[in-house]
Structures are given as structure tokens and as C-alpha cells.
XYZ file of C-alpha atoms in Angstrom:
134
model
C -16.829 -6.139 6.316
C -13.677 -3.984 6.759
C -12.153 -3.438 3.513
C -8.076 -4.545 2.656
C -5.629 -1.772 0.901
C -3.483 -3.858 -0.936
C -0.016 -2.127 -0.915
C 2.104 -2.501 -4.408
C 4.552 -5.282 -2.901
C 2.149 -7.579 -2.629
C 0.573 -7.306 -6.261
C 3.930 -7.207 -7.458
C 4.712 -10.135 -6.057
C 1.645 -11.990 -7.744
C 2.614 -10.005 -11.464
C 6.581 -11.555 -11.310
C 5.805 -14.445 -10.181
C 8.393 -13.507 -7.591
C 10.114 -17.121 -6.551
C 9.693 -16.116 -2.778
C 6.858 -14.003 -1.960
C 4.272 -15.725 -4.587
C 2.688 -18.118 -2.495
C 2.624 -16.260 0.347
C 0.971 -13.107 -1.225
C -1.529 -15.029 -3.175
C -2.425 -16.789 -0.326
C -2.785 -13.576 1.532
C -4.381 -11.675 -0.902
C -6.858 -14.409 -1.104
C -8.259 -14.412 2.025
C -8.257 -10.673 2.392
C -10.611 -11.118 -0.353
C -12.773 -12.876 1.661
C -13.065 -11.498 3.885
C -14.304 -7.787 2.539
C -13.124 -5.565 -0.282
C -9.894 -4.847 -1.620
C -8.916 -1.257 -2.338
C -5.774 0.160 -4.598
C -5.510 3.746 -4.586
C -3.160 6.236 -6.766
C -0.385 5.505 -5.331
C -0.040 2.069 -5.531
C -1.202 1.702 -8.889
C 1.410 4.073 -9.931
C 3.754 1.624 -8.541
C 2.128 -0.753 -9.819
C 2.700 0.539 -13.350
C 6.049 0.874 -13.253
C 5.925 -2.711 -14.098
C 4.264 -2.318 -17.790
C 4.443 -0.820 -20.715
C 1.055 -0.261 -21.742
C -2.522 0.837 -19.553
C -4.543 -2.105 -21.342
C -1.696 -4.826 -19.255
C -1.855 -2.619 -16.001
C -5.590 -2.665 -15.912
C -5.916 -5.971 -16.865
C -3.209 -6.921 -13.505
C -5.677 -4.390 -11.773
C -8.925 -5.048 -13.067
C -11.658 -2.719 -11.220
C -14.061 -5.800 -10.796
C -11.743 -6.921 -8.271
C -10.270 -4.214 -6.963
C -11.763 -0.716 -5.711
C -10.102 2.331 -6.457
C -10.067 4.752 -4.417
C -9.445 8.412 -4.090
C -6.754 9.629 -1.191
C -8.702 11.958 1.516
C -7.534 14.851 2.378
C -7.248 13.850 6.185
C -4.701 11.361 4.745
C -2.546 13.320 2.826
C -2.116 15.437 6.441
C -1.754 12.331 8.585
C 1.261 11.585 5.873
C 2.635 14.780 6.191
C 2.690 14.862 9.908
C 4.092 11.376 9.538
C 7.280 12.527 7.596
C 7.824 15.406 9.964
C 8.354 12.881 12.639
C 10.273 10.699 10.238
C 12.449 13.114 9.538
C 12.695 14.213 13.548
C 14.162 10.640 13.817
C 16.667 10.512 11.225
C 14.524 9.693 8.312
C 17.115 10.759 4.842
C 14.354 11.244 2.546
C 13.462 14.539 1.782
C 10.084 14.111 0.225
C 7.104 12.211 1.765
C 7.251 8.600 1.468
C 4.050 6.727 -0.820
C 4.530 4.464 2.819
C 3.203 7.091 4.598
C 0.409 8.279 2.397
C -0.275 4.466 1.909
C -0.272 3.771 5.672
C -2.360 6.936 6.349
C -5.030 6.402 3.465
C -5.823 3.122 5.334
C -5.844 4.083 8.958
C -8.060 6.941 8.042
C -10.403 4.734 5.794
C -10.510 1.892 8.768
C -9.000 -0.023 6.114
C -6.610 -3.501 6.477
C -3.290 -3.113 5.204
C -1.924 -5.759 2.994
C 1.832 -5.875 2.862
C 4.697 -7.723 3.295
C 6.649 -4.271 4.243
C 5.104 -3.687 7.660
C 8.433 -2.226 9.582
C 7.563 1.219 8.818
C 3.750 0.755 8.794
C 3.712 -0.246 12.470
C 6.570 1.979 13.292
C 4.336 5.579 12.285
C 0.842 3.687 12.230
C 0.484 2.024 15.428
C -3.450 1.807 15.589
C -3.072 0.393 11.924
C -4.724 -2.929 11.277
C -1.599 -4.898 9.018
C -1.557 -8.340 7.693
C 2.048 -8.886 7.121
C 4.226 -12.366 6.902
């Protein structure tokens, strides 16, 4: 079963209770659970912990029985930064990479789902990219 990398916006969603995105990202996460692994990697769980104050609450919202973690590969962190170079080629304003891109690329290399509900950029740079987006 192909496994799901959850991006932060989604999990946040689920931690706030955000009034607009809860049900849907539950829902979503939900079945991406069933139907193979979910992964969190570096990057989103530093986003992730921008939300609390101590590591005990993050890895309790993160708990590794439920979520993998994994490490980003090397061919990833290349994809991303031949992703901002074309970015940046169209007009992109940010002048460092983009956790989007290294996000995007982590799962395209790893044959991994993305699980978002920010998918404009994702399909934009990632076209072969498998995304479950509202």
C-alpha cells in the first residue's frame, strides 16, 4: 500500500480545531489511513511545532505509532532545489527554498500520496505527484 505524507495544514487543521477545514481533514486523513501509512517528515513537524510550547504536546499531536517519520533523501532535497530555480524563473519572490517544495519533492521521490489542502503549488512544480486535496 502506497504510503500518505501528511503536509502540516492538514494536522493543523485537526490540532485547532479549525471551524472550516476540521471535518474535511479528519475525514481525509482518515481514509489515507486506510488505506497505507502515513508519513511526517522534518519539515512538517517543524511546522507542526510551531503550534506548542513543549515536545511532550507535539509528540503526543504526532505520536510515532501513527505516524512514520521519515528522513528527507538526498534526491529530494535536489528535486526541491531544481524546483525553486524554476520558481524563481517564473516570478517566484522568495529567496530561499520553499518547505512546499522539499515537501512536494520528498513525496514524489518516495512514491508517496500527498495530503494537503494546499495543492496549487504542489501540482503546479509536481505534476506526476499523486495529491489528495479538497
Amino acid at each position: 500500500m502506497p504510503a500518505t505524507l501528511v503536509d502540516s495544514n492538514v494536522i493543523l487543521d485537526i490540532v485547532t480545531e479549525d471551524p472550516e477545514w476540521l471535518e474535511w481533514s479528519a475525514a481525509a486523513l482518515a481514509a489515507q489511513a486506510d488505506a497505507g501509512p502515513l508519513v511526517v517528515n522534518p519539515l512538517v513537524y517543524a511546522e507542526v511545532a510551531a503550534r506548542f510550547d513543549r515536545i511532550e504536546d507535539l509528540e503526543a499531536a504526532l505520536p510515532a505509532s501513527y505516524y512514520q517519520r521519515q528522513a528527507l533523501p538526498w534526491e529530494a532535497a535536489f528535486l526541491a532545489g531544481r524546483t525553486f530555480i524554476q520558481y524563481r524563473r517564473k516570478g517566484g519572490q522568495r529567496r530561499s527554498p520553499l518547505p512546499d517544495f522539499y515537501i512536494g519533492a520528498h513525496a514524489l521521490v518516495g512514491r508517496m500520496t500527498l495530503l494537503t489542502r494546499d495543492a496549487r503549488r504542489y501540482r503546479s512544480y509536481f505534476p506526476a505527484l499523486r495529491i489528495v486535496a479538497p
